[in-house]
Amino acid sequence: MAINQSTAPAETGLRGPRGEPVTLDVNGATYAIELEPRVSLLDALRDHLDMTGTKKGCDQGTCGACTVWMDGRRVLSCLTLAYSCEGHQIATIEGIAQDGELHPMQQAFIDHDAFQCGYCTPGQIMSAIALLREGNATTDADIAEHMSGNICRCQAYPNIHAAIREVRDADDGG
Amino acid sequence: MTMRPITFFRAGSIDEAVAAVSSHPDSAFLAGGTTEIDLLRLNVVQPTLLVDVNDLPLTYLEDVDDGGVRIGAMARMSDVARAPRIVERYPGMSQALLLGASEQLRNMASMGGNMCQRTRCSYFRDGQSPCNKREPGSGCSALTGINRGHAVLGTSEQCIATHPSDVAVALVALDAMIRTIGPDGTNAIPIERFFLRPADTPSIEHPLAHGELIVAIDVPALPVARTSRYVKHRDRASYEFALVSVFSAMRVDDAGNVAELRLALGGVGTVPWRAHRAEEALIGRPATPENFAAAADAEFADARTTPMNEFMVTFAKRAIVRELSEVTS
Ligand SMILES: Cc1cc2nc3c(=O)[nH]c(=O)nc-3n(C[C@H](O)[C@H](O)[C@H](O)COP(=O)(O)OP(=O)(O)OC[C@H]3O[C@@H](n4cnc5c(N)ncnc54)[C@H](O)[C@@H]3O)c2cc1C
Ligand code: SF4
Ligand code: FES
Ligand code: FES
């Protein structure tokens, strides 16, 4: 195919660089918004969909504050373009509570005092729920290793790990 | 930091992806984006067109050649690491994958993208310091700068940047083959020829033509790899690049001699480093700590160090001796 700027986008499939309509599926709802292709999923959520639960720490993949799920898998929204998310299901911290009731992991974070400033917390929770689903949280070392992608400047790690253990063991028991 | 404006194209087929990139000089493939989006935002790379290859049917793993595995270029690191045939046949490769990055990044990062990831040299990444890799002819800030984590093997006067990949270390030890489809058709590149040392052209890291897409990585059958291992030493326990890493697969015969050995190193070379000299020094010789140490010495005979990274030579040699001793015991 020829990449010719004068050809209509619909013909070539080229999109941008100006803003164009994009359809995003977030927490089960469909949103049609206009975005430039350079906008990350993180910025689309925070600046265009007013979902500010997902946090921006580094914008470089090194902190995990921006962790969301794409098709059920935890990923970093700062290194994902919103355009690449079309046709995929995105889940954020805003969609975790059901019918006004906190997700058990959210409740466990409160019960175990698993945060101080709270900035890393949405990412920690999205990561922690995914971790239990992945099934790699058998030992304390497993939890530490598989949560290493979420940095906590306040060093709440022991309490975060305690919260994860509690939900894991409740799951096992129930 | 705001990224420069880009045009976006989501490729529906391999041909479409190859055509889109090869016909546009300032374009790049976009896989997991964990290198590409990062460097775009840092203004280290400046493509004006991104061709998203995430829809291509390249996420498979399949058997080839009586016990080998073909890994699709879009297979994600997390999936490859836990695929039973990888865990059984090449446990060291599975370990290398799981010791890289974080689970979130491994869920995004593709195997093809991993082969093309760029160095973590901070002068390269800052987008402004003189750097021959980013801007040919501008000089190398690391030579006289902070170079504690820089390479000691395979360096040149132009560049001493470390190759950051873990899984590529396993793949050079396993003699993997990189399969591509480009504007001129299909190609198969032995992995050690895929990673180019900096020499006089540090900006050229691979023999790929513009628009040449990695479609698969073939890992040949290798029975000794069933007991392979990967150990990674670094500044923090997880989510960190290697200071020194060692991939090993060794068979010692009944007489106590090294019958087979595949050895490769991460963190110390400008490319994922196959330790050919150490392998040659050990094959057919008794598997003793003294011989391991002599082999490690041979591997690092040509090491070029700076005051800040000379510790790496001792560190790496000890890592080799310790790893092979543990494998033997
Ligand atoms: C914080 C952080 C920590 C990390 N830690 C580690 C670590 O410890 N060990 C490790 O090994 N890696 C590590 N990585 C690097 C990571 O593994 C790579 O960024 C990733 O593998 C790149 O794959 P991708 O699919 O995201 O590629 P992309 O970012 O999409 O692409 C990377 C490059 O490859 C090109 N490309 C992509 N796919 C193809 C293809 N099929 N054919 C040809 N060209 C292609 C792109 O155009 C681009 O130039 C880390 C990354 C981050 C951000
Ligand atoms: S070591 Fe290589 S990448 Fe780093 S500044 Fe020098 S030329 Fe650039
Ligand atoms: S903001 Fe995405 S990893 Fe830090
Ligand atoms: S609670 Fe402050 S960064 Fe984790």
Coordinates of C-alpha atoms and ligand atoms in Angstrom, one line a residue:
Chain A
M1 CA 0.0 0.0 0.0
A2 CA 1.2 3.5 -0.6
I3 CA 1.4 5.9 2.2
N4 CA 0.2 9.1 0.6
Q5 CA -0.8 12.0 2.9
S6 CA -3.4 13.2 0.3
T7 CA -5.3 9.9 0.3
A8 CA -8.3 9.8 2.6
P9 CA -7.7 8.2 5.9
A10 CA -10.6 5.8 5.4
E11 CA -8.9 4.4 2.4
T12 CA -5.5 3.9 3.9
G13 CA -6.4 3.3 7.5
L14 CA -3.9 6.1 8.5
R15 CA -5.2 8.0 11.5
G16 CA -4.0 11.3 12.9
P17 CA -1.9 13.2 13.7
R18 CA -4.9 15.4 14.5
G19 CA -7.6 14.3 16.8
E20 CA -10.0 11.7 15.5
P21 CA -12.9 9.7 17.0
V22 CA -11.9 6.7 19.1
T23 CA -14.1 4.2 20.8
L24 CA -12.9 2.9 24.2
D25 CA -14.4 0.2 26.3
V26 CA -13.7 1.1 30.0
N27 CA -15.2 -0.8 32.9
G28 CA -17.9 -2.2 30.7
A29 CA -19.1 1.1 29.2
T30 CA -18.3 2.4 25.7
Y31 CA -16.9 5.9 25.3
A32 CA -16.6 7.7 22.0
I33 CA -14.1 10.5 22.3
E34 CA -11.8 12.4 20.1
L35 CA -8.1 11.9 20.6
E36 CA -4.8 12.4 18.8
P37 CA -2.9 9.1 18.2
R38 CA -0.1 10.2 20.5
V39 CA -2.3 10.1 23.6
S40 CA -1.6 7.4 26.0
L41 CA -4.3 5.3 27.6
L42 CA -3.3 6.9 30.9
D43 CA -3.8 10.4 29.6
A44 CA -7.1 9.4 27.9
L45 CA -8.4 8.0 31.1
R46 CA -7.3 10.9 33.3
D47 CA -7.7 14.0 31.0
H48 CA -10.4 12.9 28.6
L49 CA -12.6 10.5 30.6
D50 CA -12.2 12.2 34.0
M51 CA -11.2 8.9 35.5
T52 CA -8.3 10.1 37.7
G53 CA -8.1 7.0 39.8
T54 CA -5.3 5.7 37.7
K55 CA -2.2 7.6 38.6
K56 CA 0.8 8.9 36.7
G57 CA 4.1 8.4 38.6
C58 CA 6.9 8.2 36.1
D59 CA 5.3 8.0 32.6
Q60 CA 8.2 5.6 31.7
G61 CA 7.1 2.2 32.8
T62 CA 9.2 2.2 36.0
C63 CA 6.7 2.6 38.9
G64 CA 3.4 0.8 38.2
A65 CA 1.1 3.6 39.5
C66 CA -0.7 3.5 36.1
T67 CA -1.5 -0.2 36.2
V68 CA -4.9 -1.1 34.6
W69 CA -6.1 -4.3 33.0
M70 CA -6.4 -4.9 29.3
D71 CA -8.6 -7.9 28.6
G72 CA -8.1 -9.0 32.2
R73 CA -4.3 -8.7 32.2
R74 CA -2.4 -6.1 34.1
V75 CA -0.6 -3.6 31.9
L76 CA 0.9 -0.1 32.2
S77 CA -1.4 2.5 30.7
C78 CA 1.5 5.1 30.4
L79 CA 3.2 3.0 27.7
T80 CA 0.0 2.0 25.9
L81 CA -1.5 4.2 23.3
A82 CA -5.3 4.8 23.6
Y83 CA -5.6 4.0 19.8
S84 CA -4.1 0.5 20.5
C85 CA -6.9 -0.2 23.0
E86 CA -9.8 -0.1 20.5
G87 CA -11.5 -3.5 20.5
H88 CA -10.1 -4.4 23.9
Q89 CA -11.6 -4.2 27.3
I90 CA -10.0 -1.8 29.8
A91 CA -10.6 -2.1 33.5
T92 CA -9.6 0.6 36.0
I93 CA -9.8 1.1 39.7
E94 CA -13.1 2.9 39.3
G95 CA -14.7 -0.3 38.1
I96 CA -13.5 -2.6 40.9
A97 CA -16.2 -1.9 43.5
Q98 CA -19.5 -3.7 42.8
D99 CA -22.9 -2.3 43.6
G100 CA -21.4 0.2 46.0
E101 CA -19.4 -2.5 47.8
L102 CA -15.7 -2.4 47.9
H103 CA -13.8 -5.2 46.3
P104 CA -12.3 -7.5 49.0
M105 CA -8.8 -6.3 48.0
Q106 CA -9.8 -2.6 48.5
Q107 CA -11.3 -3.5 51.9
A108 CA -8.1 -5.5 52.9
F109 CA -6.0 -2.5 52.0
I110 CA -8.0 -0.4 54.4
D111 CA -8.0 -3.0 57.1
H112 CA -4.2 -3.5 56.9
D113 CA -3.4 0.2 56.5
A114 CA -1.7 -0.7 53.2
F115 CA -1.0 2.9 52.2
Q116 CA 0.2 6.2 53.5
C117 CA 0.0 8.9 50.8
G118 CA -2.1 6.6 48.7
Y119 CA -0.6 7.6 45.4
C120 CA 0.5 4.1 44.4
T121 CA -2.6 2.4 45.8
P122 CA -4.8 2.2 42.7
G123 CA -2.0 0.6 40.8
Q124 CA -1.2 -1.7 43.8
I125 CA -4.8 -2.9 44.0
M126 CA -5.1 -3.5 40.3
S127 CA -1.9 -5.4 40.4
A128 CA -2.8 -7.4 43.5
I129 CA -6.1 -8.6 42.2
A130 CA -4.5 -9.6 39.0
L131 CA -1.8 -11.4 40.9
L132 CA -4.3 -13.6 42.7
R133 CA -6.0 -14.4 39.4
E134 CA -2.6 -15.3 37.9
G135 CA -2.1 -17.8 40.8
N136 CA 1.5 -16.9 41.5
A137 CA 1.1 -15.7 45.1
T138 CA 1.8 -19.0 47.0
T139 CA 4.7 -17.8 49.2
D140 CA 5.7 -14.4 50.6
A141 CA 8.6 -14.4 48.1
D142 CA 6.2 -15.0 45.2
I143 CA 4.1 -12.0 46.3
A144 CA 7.1 -9.8 46.7
E145 CA 8.5 -10.8 43.3
H146 CA 5.2 -10.5 41.4
M147 CA 4.3 -7.2 43.0
S148 CA 7.7 -5.7 42.3
G149 CA 6.3 -3.7 39.3
N150 CA 4.5 -1.5 41.8
I151 CA 6.8 0.9 43.7
C152 CA 5.6 2.4 46.9
R153 CA 7.6 5.5 48.0
C154 CA 6.0 5.3 51.4
Q155 CA 7.3 1.8 51.9
A156 CA 3.9 0.3 52.8
Y157 CA 5.1 -3.0 51.4
P158 CA 4.6 -5.1 54.5
N159 CA 1.0 -4.0 54.9
I160 CA 0.3 -4.4 51.1
H161 CA 1.6 -7.9 51.3
A162 CA -0.5 -8.6 54.4
A163 CA -3.6 -7.4 52.6
I164 CA -2.8 -9.6 49.6
R165 CA -2.2 -12.7 51.9
E166 CA -5.6 -12.1 53.6
V167 CA -7.5 -12.0 50.4
R168 CA -5.6 -15.0 49.0
D169 CA -6.4 -17.0 52.1
A170 CA -10.0 -16.0 52.2
D171 CA -10.3 -17.1 48.5
D172 CA -8.7 -20.4 49.3
G173 CA -10.9 -20.9 52.3
G174 CA -14.1 -19.9 50.6
Chain B
M1 CA 6.5 15.2 28.7
T2 CA 4.2 15.4 25.7
M3 CA 5.0 13.3 22.8
R4 CA 5.4 14.6 19.3
P5 CA 2.4 14.2 17.0
I6 CA 2.2 10.9 15.2
T7 CA 0.2 9.2 12.6
F8 CA -1.2 5.7 13.5
F9 CA -1.9 2.7 11.4
R10 CA -3.2 -0.6 12.7
A11 CA -1.9 -3.3 10.4
G12 CA -4.3 -6.1 9.6
S13 CA -1.7 -8.4 8.0
I14 CA 2.0 -9.0 7.9
D15 CA 2.1 -7.7 4.3
E16 CA 0.3 -4.6 5.2
A17 CA 2.6 -3.9 8.2
V18 CA 5.8 -4.4 6.1
A19 CA 4.4 -2.3 3.3
A20 CA 3.4 0.5 5.6
V21 CA 6.8 0.8 7.3
S22 CA 8.9 0.2 4.3
S23 CA 7.2 2.8 2.2
H24 CA 7.5 5.5 4.9
P25 CA 11.0 6.6 5.9
D26 CA 10.1 7.9 9.4
S27 CA 8.0 5.0 10.5
A28 CA 8.4 2.3 13.1
F29 CA 6.6 -0.9 14.2
L30 CA 4.7 -0.7 17.4
A31 CA 4.4 -3.9 19.4
G32 CA 4.0 -3.8 23.2
G33 CA 5.3 -0.2 23.1
T34 CA 7.4 -0.6 26.3
T35 CA 10.5 0.6 24.4
E36 CA 8.9 2.5 21.6
I37 CA 6.4 4.7 23.5
D38 CA 8.9 5.3 26.2
L39 CA 11.6 6.6 23.8
L40 CA 9.1 8.5 21.7
R41 CA 8.0 10.4 24.8
L42 CA 11.7 11.0 25.7
N43 CA 12.3 12.3 22.2
V44 CA 15.0 9.8 21.7
V45 CA 13.3 8.3 18.6
Q46 CA 11.2 10.4 16.3
P47 CA 9.0 8.3 14.0
T48 CA 6.1 10.2 12.5
L49 CA 4.1 7.0 11.7
L50 CA 3.6 4.1 14.1
V51 CA 2.4 0.8 12.6
D52 CA 0.7 -1.2 15.3
V53 CA 1.4 -4.9 14.8
N54 CA -0.6 -6.2 17.8
D55 CA -3.4 -7.7 15.6
L56 CA -1.0 -9.9 13.6
P57 CA -1.4 -13.6 14.1
L58 CA 2.1 -14.0 15.6
T59 CA 1.4 -14.9 19.2
Y60 CA 1.8 -18.7 18.8
L61 CA 4.3 -21.2 20.1
E62 CA 4.7 -24.3 18.0
D63 CA 7.0 -27.4 17.8
V64 CA 9.7 -27.5 15.1
D65 CA 12.4 -29.9 14.1
D66 CA 12.0 -32.7 16.6
G67 CA 12.0 -30.9 19.9
G68 CA 12.7 -27.2 18.9
V69 CA 10.2 -24.4 19.4
R70 CA 9.1 -21.6 17.1
I71 CA 8.0 -18.5 19.0
G72 CA 5.8 -16.0 17.3
A73 CA 7.2 -12.5 17.4
M74 CA 4.1 -11.1 19.1
A75 CA 4.1 -13.8 21.8
R76 CA 4.3 -11.9 25.1
M77 CA 7.1 -12.4 27.6
S78 CA 4.8 -13.6 30.3
D79 CA 3.1 -16.2 28.1
V80 CA 6.4 -17.5 26.7
A81 CA 7.9 -17.8 30.2
R82 CA 5.1 -20.0 31.4
A83 CA 4.5 -22.1 28.3
P84 CA 5.1 -25.7 29.3
R85 CA 7.4 -26.5 26.4
I86 CA 9.6 -23.6 27.3
V87 CA 9.7 -24.5 31.0
E88 CA 10.5 -28.1 30.2
R89 CA 12.9 -27.8 27.3
Y90 CA 14.6 -24.4 28.2
P91 CA 14.1 -23.7 31.9
G92 CA 16.9 -21.1 31.8
M93 CA 15.1 -19.2 29.1
S94 CA 11.9 -19.2 31.2
Q95 CA 13.9 -17.9 34.2
A96 CA 15.5 -15.2 32.1
L97 CA 12.1 -14.0 31.0
L98 CA 10.6 -14.0 34.5
L99 CA 13.6 -12.2 35.9
G100 CA 13.1 -9.4 33.4
A101 CA 11.0 -6.2 34.0
S102 CA 7.7 -6.7 35.9
E103 CA 4.6 -8.7 35.3
Q104 CA 2.8 -5.7 33.8
L105 CA 5.7 -5.1 31.4
R106 CA 6.0 -8.8 30.6
N107 CA 2.3 -8.9 29.7
M108 CA 2.9 -6.1 27.2
A109 CA 6.3 -6.8 25.8
S110 CA 6.6 -9.0 22.8
M111 CA 9.5 -11.4 21.9
G112 CA 10.2 -9.5 18.7
G113 CA 10.2 -6.2 20.5
N114 CA 12.5 -7.6 23.1
M115 CA 15.1 -8.3 20.5
C116 CA 14.9 -4.7 19.4
Q117 CA 14.9 -3.0 22.8
R118 CA 17.4 -0.2 23.2
T119 CA 20.1 0.4 25.7
R120 CA 19.3 1.9 29.1
C121 CA 22.5 4.1 28.9
S122 CA 21.2 7.3 30.6
Y123 CA 23.0 9.6 28.1
F124 CA 21.3 7.8 25.3
R125 CA 17.9 8.2 27.1
D126 CA 18.3 11.8 28.1
G127 CA 17.8 12.9 24.5
Q128 CA 20.4 15.7 24.6
S129 CA 23.9 14.5 25.7
P130 CA 26.4 13.7 23.0
C131 CA 25.7 10.1 22.1
N132 CA 26.9 8.3 19.0
K133 CA 24.1 5.8 19.2
R134 CA 21.4 8.4 19.2
E135 CA 23.2 11.0 17.1
P136 CA 26.1 9.5 15.0
G137 CA 29.3 11.6 15.3
S138 CA 28.2 13.5 18.4
G139 CA 30.5 11.6 20.7
C140 CA 30.0 9.3 23.7
S141 CA 29.2 10.9 27.0
A142 CA 29.5 7.6 28.9
L143 CA 33.2 7.2 28.1
T144 CA 34.1 9.9 30.6
G145 CA 30.8 10.0 32.5
I146 CA 28.9 7.8 34.9
N147 CA 29.6 4.4 33.4
R148 CA 29.3 2.0 36.3
G149 CA 26.7 -0.1 34.5
H150 CA 28.3 0.1 31.1
A151 CA 29.8 -2.8 29.1
V152 CA 33.3 -4.2 29.4
L153 CA 33.1 -6.7 26.5
G154 CA 32.5 -5.8 22.8
T155 CA 32.9 -2.1 23.3
S156 CA 34.4 0.4 20.9
E157 CA 35.8 4.0 21.2
Q158 CA 32.4 5.0 19.9
C159 CA 30.1 3.3 22.4
I160 CA 30.2 1.2 25.5
A161 CA 26.4 0.8 26.1
T162 CA 25.3 -2.4 27.6
H163 CA 22.7 -4.6 25.9
P164 CA 19.8 -4.8 28.4
S165 CA 17.9 -7.9 27.4
D166 CA 17.8 -11.0 29.6
V167 CA 16.0 -13.4 27.3
A168 CA 18.4 -12.6 24.4
V169 CA 21.2 -14.0 26.6
A170 CA 19.4 -17.3 26.7
L171 CA 18.7 -17.1 23.0
V172 CA 22.3 -16.5 22.0
A173 CA 23.4 -19.5 24.1
L174 CA 20.7 -21.6 22.4
D175 CA 21.7 -20.6 18.9
A176 CA 18.3 -19.3 18.1
M177 CA 17.3 -18.1 14.6
I178 CA 15.5 -14.8 14.0
R179 CA 12.9 -15.2 11.1
T180 CA 11.8 -12.1 9.3
I181 CA 9.6 -10.9 6.5
G182 CA 10.7 -7.7 4.8
P183 CA 10.2 -5.7 1.7
D184 CA 12.6 -8.1 0.0
G185 CA 11.0 -11.3 1.2
T186 CA 11.8 -13.7 4.0
N187 CA 15.0 -14.0 5.9
A188 CA 16.6 -16.1 8.6
I189 CA 19.3 -14.5 10.7
P190 CA 21.4 -16.6 13.2
I191 CA 20.9 -14.7 16.5
E192 CA 24.6 -13.9 17.0
R193 CA 24.6 -12.1 13.7
F194 CA 21.5 -10.3 14.7
F195 CA 23.1 -8.3 17.5
L196 CA 25.8 -6.0 16.1
R197 CA 28.6 -4.7 18.2
P198 CA 29.0 -0.9 18.1
A199 CA 32.3 -0.7 16.3
D200 CA 32.2 2.5 14.3
T201 CA 28.4 2.5 13.8
P202 CA 26.8 2.2 17.2
S203 CA 23.5 3.6 15.8
I204 CA 23.1 0.4 13.8
E205 CA 22.2 -2.4 16.1
H206 CA 20.7 -5.0 13.8
P207 CA 21.0 -6.1 10.2
L208 CA 17.2 -5.5 9.7
A209 CA 16.2 -3.5 6.7
H210 CA 13.7 -0.6 7.3
G211 CA 10.3 -2.3 7.3
E212 CA 11.7 -5.8 7.9
L213 CA 9.5 -7.4 10.5
I214 CA 10.6 -10.2 12.9
V215 CA 7.9 -12.8 12.6
A216 CA 9.3 -15.6 14.7
I217 CA 12.2 -16.8 16.8
D218 CA 13.2 -20.5 16.3
V219 CA 14.9 -22.2 19.2
P220 CA 16.5 -25.4 18.2
A221 CA 16.2 -28.7 20.0
L222 CA 19.0 -29.1 22.6
P223 CA 18.7 -31.8 25.2
V224 CA 21.3 -30.2 27.5
A225 CA 19.1 -27.1 27.7
R226 CA 16.6 -29.1 29.8
T227 CA 18.8 -28.4 32.8
S228 CA 19.7 -24.9 31.8
R229 CA 19.6 -22.1 34.3
Y230 CA 19.7 -18.3 34.4
V231 CA 21.0 -16.3 37.4
K232 CA 20.7 -12.5 37.5
H233 CA 22.7 -10.3 39.9
R234 CA 21.5 -6.7 40.2
D235 CA 21.3 -3.7 42.4
R236 CA 17.9 -4.5 43.7
A237 CA 16.1 -7.8 44.1
S238 CA 13.6 -7.4 41.3
Y239 CA 12.4 -5.1 38.5
E240 CA 15.9 -4.1 37.7
F241 CA 18.3 -4.7 34.8
A242 CA 21.3 -7.0 35.3
L243 CA 24.7 -6.0 36.5
V244 CA 25.8 -9.5 35.6
S245 CA 23.7 -12.4 34.5
V246 CA 24.7 -15.9 33.5
F247 CA 22.9 -18.5 31.4
S248 CA 24.3 -21.9 31.5
A249 CA 23.5 -25.4 30.2
M250 CA 26.2 -28.0 31.0
R251 CA 26.6 -31.7 30.9
V252 CA 29.5 -33.4 32.7
D253 CA 30.3 -37.0 31.7
D254 CA 31.0 -39.9 34.0
A255 CA 34.7 -39.1 34.0
G256 CA 34.0 -35.6 35.4
N257 CA 34.8 -33.8 32.2
V258 CA 32.6 -31.1 30.6
A259 CA 31.0 -32.9 27.7
E260 CA 28.6 -30.1 26.6
L261 CA 28.4 -26.4 27.6
R262 CA 26.4 -23.4 26.6
L263 CA 27.4 -20.2 28.4
A264 CA 26.2 -16.7 27.9
L265 CA 26.4 -13.5 29.9
G266 CA 24.1 -10.5 30.3
G267 CA 24.9 -7.0 31.7
V268 CA 28.6 -7.1 30.6
G269 CA 28.5 -6.8 26.8
T270 CA 27.4 -4.4 24.2
V271 CA 25.5 -7.4 22.8
P272 CA 24.0 -10.4 24.6
W273 CA 27.3 -12.2 25.2
R274 CA 27.9 -15.8 24.2
A275 CA 31.0 -16.9 26.1
H276 CA 32.6 -18.8 23.3
R277 CA 36.1 -18.6 24.8
A278 CA 35.0 -20.0 28.1
E279 CA 33.1 -22.8 26.4
E280 CA 36.1 -23.7 24.3
A281 CA 38.4 -23.6 27.4
L282 CA 36.1 -26.0 29.2
I283 CA 34.8 -28.6 26.7
G284 CA 36.6 -31.9 27.4
R285 CA 38.3 -30.6 30.5
P286 CA 37.6 -31.6 34.1
A287 CA 34.7 -29.7 35.6
T288 CA 36.6 -28.1 38.5
P289 CA 36.4 -24.7 40.0
E290 CA 40.0 -24.1 38.9
N291 CA 39.1 -24.8 35.3
F292 CA 35.9 -22.7 35.6
A293 CA 38.1 -19.8 36.9
A294 CA 40.6 -20.2 34.0
A295 CA 37.7 -20.2 31.5
A296 CA 36.2 -17.1 33.0
D297 CA 39.7 -15.4 32.8
A298 CA 39.9 -16.4 29.1
E299 CA 36.5 -14.8 28.5
F300 CA 37.4 -11.5 30.0
A301 CA 41.0 -11.4 28.7
D302 CA 40.1 -8.6 26.3
A303 CA 37.8 -6.7 28.7
R304 CA 38.0 -3.0 28.5
T305 CA 37.1 -1.2 31.7
T306 CA 36.8 2.2 33.2
P307 CA 37.6 3.0 36.9
M308 CA 33.8 2.9 37.6
N309 CA 33.0 -0.5 36.0
E310 CA 36.2 -2.5 36.5
F311 CA 34.6 -4.3 39.4
M312 CA 32.4 -5.9 36.8
V313 CA 35.1 -8.1 35.6
T314 CA 35.8 -9.7 39.0
F315 CA 32.1 -9.8 39.6
A316 CA 31.3 -11.6 36.4
K317 CA 34.1 -14.1 36.7
R318 CA 33.0 -15.0 40.2
A319 CA 29.4 -15.3 38.9
I320 CA 30.5 -17.7 36.3
V321 CA 32.6 -19.9 38.7
R322 CA 29.8 -19.9 41.2
E323 CA 27.1 -20.8 38.7
L324 CA 29.1 -23.6 37.1
S325 CA 30.1 -25.0 40.5
E326 CA 26.5 -25.0 41.6
V327 CA 25.4 -26.8 38.5
T328 CA 28.2 -29.4 39.0
S329 CA 27.4 -30.1 42.6
Ligands
LIG1 C1 11.0 -0.3 33.4 C2 11.4 -1.3 32.4 C3 12.2 -2.4 32.9 C4 12.6 -3.4 32.0 N1 13.3 -4.4 32.5 C5 13.8 -5.4 31.6 C6 14.6 -6.4 32.1 O1 14.9 -6.5 33.2 N2 15.0 -7.3 31.1 C7 14.6 -7.3 29.8 O2 15.0 -8.1 29.1 N3 13.9 -6.3 29.4 C8 13.5 -5.3 30.2 N4 12.7 -4.3 29.8 C9 12.6 -4.1 28.3 C10 11.4 -4.8 27.7 O3 11.6 -6.2 27.8 C11 11.3 -4.3 26.3 O4 11.0 -3.0 26.3 C12 10.3 -5.1 25.5 O5 10.7 -6.5 25.4 C13 10.1 -4.5 24.1 O6 9.1 -5.2 23.5 P1 7.7 -4.5 23.0 O7 6.8 -5.5 22.4 O8 7.2 -3.6 24.1 O9 8.4 -3.6 21.9 P2 8.1 -2.1 21.3 O10 8.4 -1.1 22.3 O11 6.7 -2.1 20.7 O12 9.2 -2.0 20.2 C14 10.5 -2.0 20.4 C15 11.3 -1.8 19.2 O13 11.2 -2.9 18.3 C16 10.6 -2.7 17.1 N5 9.8 -3.8 16.9 C17 8.8 -4.3 17.7 N6 8.3 -5.5 17.2 C18 9.1 -5.7 16.1 C19 9.1 -6.8 15.2 N7 8.2 -7.9 15.3 N8 10.0 -6.8 14.1 C20 10.8 -5.7 14.0 N9 10.9 -4.7 14.8 C21 10.0 -4.7 15.9 C22 9.8 -1.4 17.3 O14 9.7 -0.6 16.1 C23 10.7 -0.7 18.3 O15 11.8 0.0 17.6 C24 12.3 -3.3 30.6 C25 11.5 -2.2 30.2 C26 11.1 -1.2 31.0 C27 10.2 -0.1 30.5
SF4_2 S1 27.7 4.5 25.6 FE1 26.7 4.4 23.6 S2 24.6 4.9 24.1 FE2 25.8 5.6 25.9 S3 26.4 7.7 25.5 FE3 28.0 6.5 24.6 S4 27.4 6.2 22.5 FE4 25.6 6.8 23.6
FES3 S1 3.3 6.0 35.3 FE1 3.2 4.1 34.2 S2 4.7 2.9 35.2 FE2 5.0 4.9 36.2
FES4 S1 1.3 4.8 49.8 FE1 2.6 6.5 49.2 S2 3.6 5.7 47.5 FE2 2.6 4.0 48.2

